[in-house]
Coordinates of C-alpha atoms and ligand atoms in Angstrom, one line a residue:
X985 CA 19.5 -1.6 -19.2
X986 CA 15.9 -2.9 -19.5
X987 CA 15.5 -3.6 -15.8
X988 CA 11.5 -4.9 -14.8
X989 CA 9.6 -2.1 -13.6
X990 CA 9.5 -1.8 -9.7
X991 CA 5.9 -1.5 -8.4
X992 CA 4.5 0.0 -5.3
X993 CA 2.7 -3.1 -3.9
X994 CA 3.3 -6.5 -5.4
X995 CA 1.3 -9.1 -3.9
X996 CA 2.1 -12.2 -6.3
X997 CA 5.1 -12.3 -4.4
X998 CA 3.5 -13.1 -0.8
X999 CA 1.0 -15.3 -2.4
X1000 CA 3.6 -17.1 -4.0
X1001 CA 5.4 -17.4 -0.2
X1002 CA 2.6 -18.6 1.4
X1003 CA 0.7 -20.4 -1.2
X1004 CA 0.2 -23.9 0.4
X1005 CA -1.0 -22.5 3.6
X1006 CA -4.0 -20.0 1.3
X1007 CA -4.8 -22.7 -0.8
X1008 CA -5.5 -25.4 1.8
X1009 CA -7.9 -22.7 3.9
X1010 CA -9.9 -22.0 0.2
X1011 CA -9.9 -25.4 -0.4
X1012 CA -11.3 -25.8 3.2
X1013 CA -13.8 -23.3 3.1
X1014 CA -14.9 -24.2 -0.3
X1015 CA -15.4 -28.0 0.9
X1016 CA -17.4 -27.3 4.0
X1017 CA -19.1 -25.3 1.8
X1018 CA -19.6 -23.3 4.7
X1019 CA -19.7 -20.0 3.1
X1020 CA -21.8 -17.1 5.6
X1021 CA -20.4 -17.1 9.4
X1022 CA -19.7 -20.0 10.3
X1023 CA -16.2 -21.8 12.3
X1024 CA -13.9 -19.7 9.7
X1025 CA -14.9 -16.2 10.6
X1026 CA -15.3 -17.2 14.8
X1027 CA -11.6 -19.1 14.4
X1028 CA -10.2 -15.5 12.5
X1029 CA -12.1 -13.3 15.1
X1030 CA -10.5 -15.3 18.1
X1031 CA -7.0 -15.1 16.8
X1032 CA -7.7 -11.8 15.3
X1033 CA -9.1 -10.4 18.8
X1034 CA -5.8 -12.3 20.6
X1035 CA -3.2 -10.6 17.9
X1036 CA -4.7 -6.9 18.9
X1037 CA -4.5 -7.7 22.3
X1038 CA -8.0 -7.0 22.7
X1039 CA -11.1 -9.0 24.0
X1040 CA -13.0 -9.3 20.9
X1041 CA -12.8 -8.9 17.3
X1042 CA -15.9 -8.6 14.8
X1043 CA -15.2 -9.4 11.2
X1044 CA -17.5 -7.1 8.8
X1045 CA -17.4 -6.3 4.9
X1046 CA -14.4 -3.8 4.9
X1047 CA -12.7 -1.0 7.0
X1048 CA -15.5 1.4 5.7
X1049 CA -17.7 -0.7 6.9
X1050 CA -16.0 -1.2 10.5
X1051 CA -16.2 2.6 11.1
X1052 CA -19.8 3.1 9.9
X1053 CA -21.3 -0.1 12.0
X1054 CA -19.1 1.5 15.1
X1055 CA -20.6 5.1 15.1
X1056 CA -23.8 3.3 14.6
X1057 CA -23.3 0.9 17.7
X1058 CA -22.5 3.7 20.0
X1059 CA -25.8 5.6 18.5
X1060 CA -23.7 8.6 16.5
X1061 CA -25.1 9.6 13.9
X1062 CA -27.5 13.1 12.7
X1063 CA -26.7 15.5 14.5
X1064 CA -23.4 14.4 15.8
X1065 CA -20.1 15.2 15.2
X1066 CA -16.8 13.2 14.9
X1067 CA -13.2 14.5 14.8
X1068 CA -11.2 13.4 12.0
X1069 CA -7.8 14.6 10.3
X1070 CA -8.2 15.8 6.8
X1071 CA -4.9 13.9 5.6
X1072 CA -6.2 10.1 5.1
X1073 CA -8.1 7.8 2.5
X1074 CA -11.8 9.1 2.3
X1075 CA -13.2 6.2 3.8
X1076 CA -12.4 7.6 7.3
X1077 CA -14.6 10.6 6.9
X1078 CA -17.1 9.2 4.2
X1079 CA -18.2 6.3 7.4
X1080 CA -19.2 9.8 9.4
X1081 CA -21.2 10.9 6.4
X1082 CA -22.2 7.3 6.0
X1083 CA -23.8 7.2 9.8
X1084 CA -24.9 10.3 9.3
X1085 CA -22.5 12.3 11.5
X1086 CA -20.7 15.4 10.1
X1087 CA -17.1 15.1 9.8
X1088 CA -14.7 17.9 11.6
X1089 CA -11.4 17.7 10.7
X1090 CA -8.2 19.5 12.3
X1091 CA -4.7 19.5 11.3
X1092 CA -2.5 17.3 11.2
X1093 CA 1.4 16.9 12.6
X1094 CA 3.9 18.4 10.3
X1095 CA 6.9 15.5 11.3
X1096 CA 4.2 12.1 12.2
X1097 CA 1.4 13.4 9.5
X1098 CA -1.5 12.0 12.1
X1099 CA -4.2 14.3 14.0
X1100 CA -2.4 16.7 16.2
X1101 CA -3.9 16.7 19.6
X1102 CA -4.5 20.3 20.1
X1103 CA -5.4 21.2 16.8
X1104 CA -8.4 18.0 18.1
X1105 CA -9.1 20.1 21.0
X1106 CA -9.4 23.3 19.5
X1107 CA -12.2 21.5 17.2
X1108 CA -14.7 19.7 19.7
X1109 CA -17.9 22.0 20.0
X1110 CA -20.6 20.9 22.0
X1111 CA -21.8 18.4 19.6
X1112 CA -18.9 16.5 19.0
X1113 CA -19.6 12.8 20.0
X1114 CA -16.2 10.9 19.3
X1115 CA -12.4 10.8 17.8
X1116 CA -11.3 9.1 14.9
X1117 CA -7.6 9.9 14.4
X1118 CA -6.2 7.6 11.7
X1119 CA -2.6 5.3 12.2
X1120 CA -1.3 7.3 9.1
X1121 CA 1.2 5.0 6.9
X1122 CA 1.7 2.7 10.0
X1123 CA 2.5 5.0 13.0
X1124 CA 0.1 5.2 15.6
X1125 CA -1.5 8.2 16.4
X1126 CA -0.7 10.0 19.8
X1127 CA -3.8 8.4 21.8
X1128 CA -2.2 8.8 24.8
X1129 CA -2.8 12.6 24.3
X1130 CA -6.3 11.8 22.9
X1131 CA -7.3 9.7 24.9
X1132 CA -6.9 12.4 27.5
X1133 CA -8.8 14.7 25.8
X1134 CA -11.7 12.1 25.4
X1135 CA -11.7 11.2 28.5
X1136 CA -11.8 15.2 29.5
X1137 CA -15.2 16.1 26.9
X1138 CA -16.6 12.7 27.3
X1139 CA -15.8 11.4 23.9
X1140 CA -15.6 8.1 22.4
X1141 CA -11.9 7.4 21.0
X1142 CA -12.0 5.4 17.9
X1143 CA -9.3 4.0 16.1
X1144 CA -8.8 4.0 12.3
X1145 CA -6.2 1.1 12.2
X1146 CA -6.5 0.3 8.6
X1147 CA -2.8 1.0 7.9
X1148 CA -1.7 -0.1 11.0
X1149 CA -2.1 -3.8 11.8
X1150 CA 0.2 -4.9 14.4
X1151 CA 1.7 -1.3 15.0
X1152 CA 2.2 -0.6 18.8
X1153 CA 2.7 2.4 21.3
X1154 CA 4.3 1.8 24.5
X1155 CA 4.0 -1.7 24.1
X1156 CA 0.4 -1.7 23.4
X1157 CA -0.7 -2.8 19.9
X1158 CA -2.9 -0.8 18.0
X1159 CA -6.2 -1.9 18.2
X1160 CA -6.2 -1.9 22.2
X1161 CA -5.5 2.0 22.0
X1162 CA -9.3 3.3 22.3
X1163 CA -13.0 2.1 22.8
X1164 CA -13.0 0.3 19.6
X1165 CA -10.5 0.0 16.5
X1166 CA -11.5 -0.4 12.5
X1167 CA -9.6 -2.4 10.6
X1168 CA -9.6 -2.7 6.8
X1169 CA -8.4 -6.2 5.0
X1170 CA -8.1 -4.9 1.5
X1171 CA -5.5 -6.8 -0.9
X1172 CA -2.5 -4.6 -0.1
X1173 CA -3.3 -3.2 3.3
X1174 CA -0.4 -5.0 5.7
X1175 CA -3.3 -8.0 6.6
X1176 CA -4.8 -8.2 3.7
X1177 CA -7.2 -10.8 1.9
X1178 CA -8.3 -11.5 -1.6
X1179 CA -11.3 -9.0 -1.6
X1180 CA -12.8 -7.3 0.8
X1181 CA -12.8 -7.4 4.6
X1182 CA -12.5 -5.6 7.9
X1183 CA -12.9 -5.9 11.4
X1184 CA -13.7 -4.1 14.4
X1185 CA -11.6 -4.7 18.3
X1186 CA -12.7 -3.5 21.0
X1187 CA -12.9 -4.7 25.1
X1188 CA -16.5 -3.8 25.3
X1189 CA -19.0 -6.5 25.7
X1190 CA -21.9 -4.9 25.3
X1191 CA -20.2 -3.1 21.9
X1192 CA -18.9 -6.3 20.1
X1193 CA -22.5 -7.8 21.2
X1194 CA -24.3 -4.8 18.9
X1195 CA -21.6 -5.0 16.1
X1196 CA -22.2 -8.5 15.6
X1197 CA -26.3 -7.8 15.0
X1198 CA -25.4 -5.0 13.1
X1199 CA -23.1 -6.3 10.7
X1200 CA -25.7 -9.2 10.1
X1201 CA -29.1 -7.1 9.7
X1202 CA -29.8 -6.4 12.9
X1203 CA -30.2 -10.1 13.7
X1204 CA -31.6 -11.4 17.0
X1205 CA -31.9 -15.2 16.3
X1206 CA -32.4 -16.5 12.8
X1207 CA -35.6 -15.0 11.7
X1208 CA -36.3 -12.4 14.1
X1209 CA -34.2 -9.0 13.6
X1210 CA -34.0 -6.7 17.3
X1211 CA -33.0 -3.4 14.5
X1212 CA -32.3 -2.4 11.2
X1213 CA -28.8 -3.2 10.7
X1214 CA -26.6 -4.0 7.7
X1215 CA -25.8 -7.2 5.3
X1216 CA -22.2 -6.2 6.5
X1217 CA -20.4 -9.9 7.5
X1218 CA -17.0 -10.9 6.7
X1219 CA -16.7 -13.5 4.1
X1220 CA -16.6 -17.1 5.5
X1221 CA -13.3 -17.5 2.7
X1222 CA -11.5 -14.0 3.0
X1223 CA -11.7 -15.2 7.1
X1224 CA -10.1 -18.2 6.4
X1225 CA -7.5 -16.9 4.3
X1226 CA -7.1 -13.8 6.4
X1227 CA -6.3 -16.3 9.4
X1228 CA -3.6 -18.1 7.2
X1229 CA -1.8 -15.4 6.7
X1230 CA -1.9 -13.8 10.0
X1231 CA 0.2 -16.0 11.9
X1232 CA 2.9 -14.5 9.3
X1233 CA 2.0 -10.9 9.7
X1234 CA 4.7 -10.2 12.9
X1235 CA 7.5 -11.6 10.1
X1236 CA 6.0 -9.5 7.1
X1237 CA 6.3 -6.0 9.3
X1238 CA 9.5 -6.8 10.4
X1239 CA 10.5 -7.6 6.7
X1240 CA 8.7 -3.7 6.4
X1241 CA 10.9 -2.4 9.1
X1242 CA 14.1 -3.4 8.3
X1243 CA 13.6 -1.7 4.3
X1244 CA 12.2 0.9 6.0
X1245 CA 15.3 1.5 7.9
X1246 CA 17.7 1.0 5.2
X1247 CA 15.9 3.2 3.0
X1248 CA 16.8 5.8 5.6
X1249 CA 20.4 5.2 5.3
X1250 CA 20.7 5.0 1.7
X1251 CA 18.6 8.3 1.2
X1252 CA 20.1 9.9 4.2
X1253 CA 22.6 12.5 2.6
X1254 CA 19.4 13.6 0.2
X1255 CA 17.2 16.5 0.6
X1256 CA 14.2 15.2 1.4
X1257 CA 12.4 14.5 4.3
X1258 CA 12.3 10.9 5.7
X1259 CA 9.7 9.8 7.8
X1260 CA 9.6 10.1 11.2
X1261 CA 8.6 8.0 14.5
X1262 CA 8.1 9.4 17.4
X1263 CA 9.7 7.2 20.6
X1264 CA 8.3 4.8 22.5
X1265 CA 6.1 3.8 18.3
X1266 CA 6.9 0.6 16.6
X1267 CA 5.4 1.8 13.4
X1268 CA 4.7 -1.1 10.7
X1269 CA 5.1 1.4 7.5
X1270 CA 2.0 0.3 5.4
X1271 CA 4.1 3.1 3.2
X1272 CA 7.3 4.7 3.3
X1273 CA 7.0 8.1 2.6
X1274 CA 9.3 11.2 2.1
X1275 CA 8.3 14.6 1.3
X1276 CA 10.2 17.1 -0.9
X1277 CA 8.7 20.4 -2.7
X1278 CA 10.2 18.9 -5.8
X1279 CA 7.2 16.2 -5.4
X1280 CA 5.9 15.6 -8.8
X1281 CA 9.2 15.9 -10.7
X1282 CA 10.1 13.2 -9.1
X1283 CA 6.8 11.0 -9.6
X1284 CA 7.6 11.5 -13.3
X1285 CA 11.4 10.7 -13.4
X1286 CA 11.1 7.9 -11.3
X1287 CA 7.9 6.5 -13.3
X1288 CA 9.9 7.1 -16.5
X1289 CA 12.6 5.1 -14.9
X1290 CA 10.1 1.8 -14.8
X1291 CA 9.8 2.8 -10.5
X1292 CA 6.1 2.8 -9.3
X1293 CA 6.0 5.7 -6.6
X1294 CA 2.4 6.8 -5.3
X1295 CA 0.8 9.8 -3.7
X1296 CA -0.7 9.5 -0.3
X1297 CA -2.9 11.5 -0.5
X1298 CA -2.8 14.3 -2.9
X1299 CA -6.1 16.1 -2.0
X1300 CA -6.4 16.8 1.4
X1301 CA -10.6 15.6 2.2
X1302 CA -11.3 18.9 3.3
X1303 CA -10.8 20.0 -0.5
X1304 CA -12.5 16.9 -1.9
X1305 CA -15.7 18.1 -4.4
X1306 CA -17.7 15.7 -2.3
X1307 CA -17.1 17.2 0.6
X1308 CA -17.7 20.8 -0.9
X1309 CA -21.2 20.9 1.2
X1310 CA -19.0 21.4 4.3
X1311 CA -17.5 25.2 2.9
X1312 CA -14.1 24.6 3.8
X1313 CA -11.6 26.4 1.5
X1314 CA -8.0 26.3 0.8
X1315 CA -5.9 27.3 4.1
X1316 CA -7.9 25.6 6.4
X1317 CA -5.9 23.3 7.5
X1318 CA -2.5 24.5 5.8
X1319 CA -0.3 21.7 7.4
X1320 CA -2.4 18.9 5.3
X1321 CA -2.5 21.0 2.5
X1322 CA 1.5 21.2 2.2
X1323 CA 2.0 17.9 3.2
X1324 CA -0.7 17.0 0.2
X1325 CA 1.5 18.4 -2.4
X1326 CA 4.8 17.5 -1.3
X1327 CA 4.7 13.8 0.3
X1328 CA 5.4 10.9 -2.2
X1329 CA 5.1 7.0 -1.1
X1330 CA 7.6 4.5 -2.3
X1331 CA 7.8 1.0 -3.5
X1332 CA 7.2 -1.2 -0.3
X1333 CA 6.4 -4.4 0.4
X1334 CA 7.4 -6.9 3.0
X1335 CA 9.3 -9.1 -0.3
X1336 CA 10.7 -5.7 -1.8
X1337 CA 14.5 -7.5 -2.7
X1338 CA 17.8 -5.4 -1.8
X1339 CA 18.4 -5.3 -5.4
X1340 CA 14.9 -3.8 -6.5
X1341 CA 15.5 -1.3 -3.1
X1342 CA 19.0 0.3 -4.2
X1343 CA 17.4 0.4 -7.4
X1344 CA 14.8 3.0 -6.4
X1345 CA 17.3 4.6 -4.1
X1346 CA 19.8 5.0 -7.1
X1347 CA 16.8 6.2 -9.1
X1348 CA 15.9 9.0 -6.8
X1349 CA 19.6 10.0 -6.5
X1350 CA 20.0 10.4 -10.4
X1351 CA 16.4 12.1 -10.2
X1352 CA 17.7 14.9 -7.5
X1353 CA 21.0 15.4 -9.2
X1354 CA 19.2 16.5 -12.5
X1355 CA 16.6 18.9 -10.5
Ligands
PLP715 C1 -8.1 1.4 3.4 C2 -8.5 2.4 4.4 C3 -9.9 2.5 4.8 C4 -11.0 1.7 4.2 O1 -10.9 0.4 4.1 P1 -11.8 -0.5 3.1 O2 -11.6 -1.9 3.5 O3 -11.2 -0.2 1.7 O4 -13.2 0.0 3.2 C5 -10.2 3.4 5.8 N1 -9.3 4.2 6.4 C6 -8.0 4.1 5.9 C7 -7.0 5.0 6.6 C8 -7.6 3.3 4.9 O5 -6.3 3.3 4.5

């Protein structure tokens, strides 16, 4: 009975997949020595950009990075304000802070978890400058409806794809949704490298042309610098191996929809809450997550049983300490706050086995029936 444990994100496994491929691009990288810019990051940007469906992709530090160096292209920043949802990592609203913007967040959806487009509305005031709804676990936000209402205050819509590579809407991948899109290559993001990365898409000449001086100190030519800007490039190697493993990214979601789809059926006669796309979404499930009020019982009988389940997220930014400067108490935003304490992520990645999958399903069953 003294089964391995189960973890949340196990990334030997698609190393050990693809390990010729990664190998050969470091050993590349490493032998052109060719470390800063260069024909690694212009090749991953190109393939990057074509994936997105987008004109142009700029590779920069990390997804944190991405949002800050955006805000600061389209000249957001003190005395601005962005629109954000409350129910995400920090980084979203911490690259506000970062570019000196204020974050305003509105609630979320109670069935998708992303921004909900009138709760958006009801929040722009006449400082607000842009949108930054989030792809929550994989699903794209409505940008259709955003878009609208951008389009309507004279807004900037700006995607936070981090979770979302390869997603689409109608046909349209994420990425290609709004004026510009921030990606985030962290180890166990859906693209991920080994360290950290991002990127930025967008169709906007002029935009890509500022993002590139940005990210690389405000760079005109080699030694004179048009602006202050940021030592912000994507490493030369994570770009190399970044575009190894993209070619295998379409096969790796897939992989992430099909488990996806079978957890659904094998936890389909439970109690809790499985996620939910809307139509016309091909979601990519950076997690799978189902909500129940029985939340952190089951954290700890599933943890006991050697099953790594996470939270995503279970303080709502709104509540954070470091955002206590903005005075917004509990019931703000009451459909993030009850999704905070009720949601739990589990193990999945695209090499999750069908035996290692019934085992967690089997897990939560046993969990439910003591509760
Ligand atoms: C991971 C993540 C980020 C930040 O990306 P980093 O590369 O870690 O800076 C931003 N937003 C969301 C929604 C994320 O999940």
């Amino acid at each position: 009975m003294n089964q391995p444990p189960i973890p949340l994100v196990d990334l030997k496994a698609q190393y050990a997949a693809l390990r010729p491929d990664i190998d050969a691009a470091i050993a590349r990288v490493i032998a052109n020595t060719s470390f800063i810019m260069g024909p690694e990051v212009r090749a991953f940007e190109e393939a990057f950009a074509a994936y997105c469906q987008a004109r142009y992709a700029v590779g920069v530090s990390s997804g944190t990075a991405a949002i800050e160096l955006v805000l600061r292209a389209l000249n957001i920043g003190p005395g601005d304000e962005v629109v954000t949802t409350p129910f995400t990592f920090i980084a979203s609203a911490e690259a506000i802070s970062a570019a000196g913007a204020t974050p305003v967040f509105a609630d979320i959806d109670p069935l998708t978890y992303n921004l909900s487009p009138a709760a958006v509305e009801a929040a722009i005031t006449s400082r607000t400058r842009a949108l930054l709804p989030v792809h929550l676990y994989g699903q794209p936000a409505d940008t259709g409806a955003l878009r609208a209402i951008a389009q309507r205050h004279g807004l900037a819509l700006i995607e936070d794809a981090a979770q979302a590579h390869g997603a689409a809407l109608h046909g349209r991948r994420v990425g290609s949704l709004g004026d510009a899109a921030c990606f985030s290559f962290y180890p166990g993001k859906n693209l991920g490298g080994y360290g950290d990365g991002g990127a930025v898409t967008t169709d906007d000449e002029a935009l890509a042309g500022r993002l590139r001086k940005l990210r690389d100190h405000g760079r005109a030519s080699k030694y004179v610098h048009d602006e202050l800007g940021y030592g912000h490039r994507l490493d030369a190697l994570q770009a190399a191996i970044l575009g190894a493993k993209l070619p295998h990214l379409d096969a790796a979601n897939a992989a992430r929809r099909r488990l996806a789809a079978r957890y659904s059926e094998l936890l389909a006669d439970t109690d809790l809450v499985l996620p939910h796309a809307l139509a016309g979404v091909a979601p990519v499930w950076h997690l799978y997550v189902v909500r129940t009020p029985q939340r952190d019982a089951l954290l700890a009988s599933l943890r006991e049983q050697g099953i790594e389940a996470g939270i995503h997220y279970p303080l709502p930014l709104h509540l954070q300490p470091a955002y206590r400067a903005l005075g917004l108490a509990p019931g703000s935003f009451p459909v993030a706050e009850a999704a905070s304490q009720q949601v739990l992520s589990l193990p999945l990645f695209p090499e999750l086995s069908e035996e290692q999958q019934e085992r967690v399903a089997a897990a939560l069953l046993a969990s439910m029936n003591f509760g």
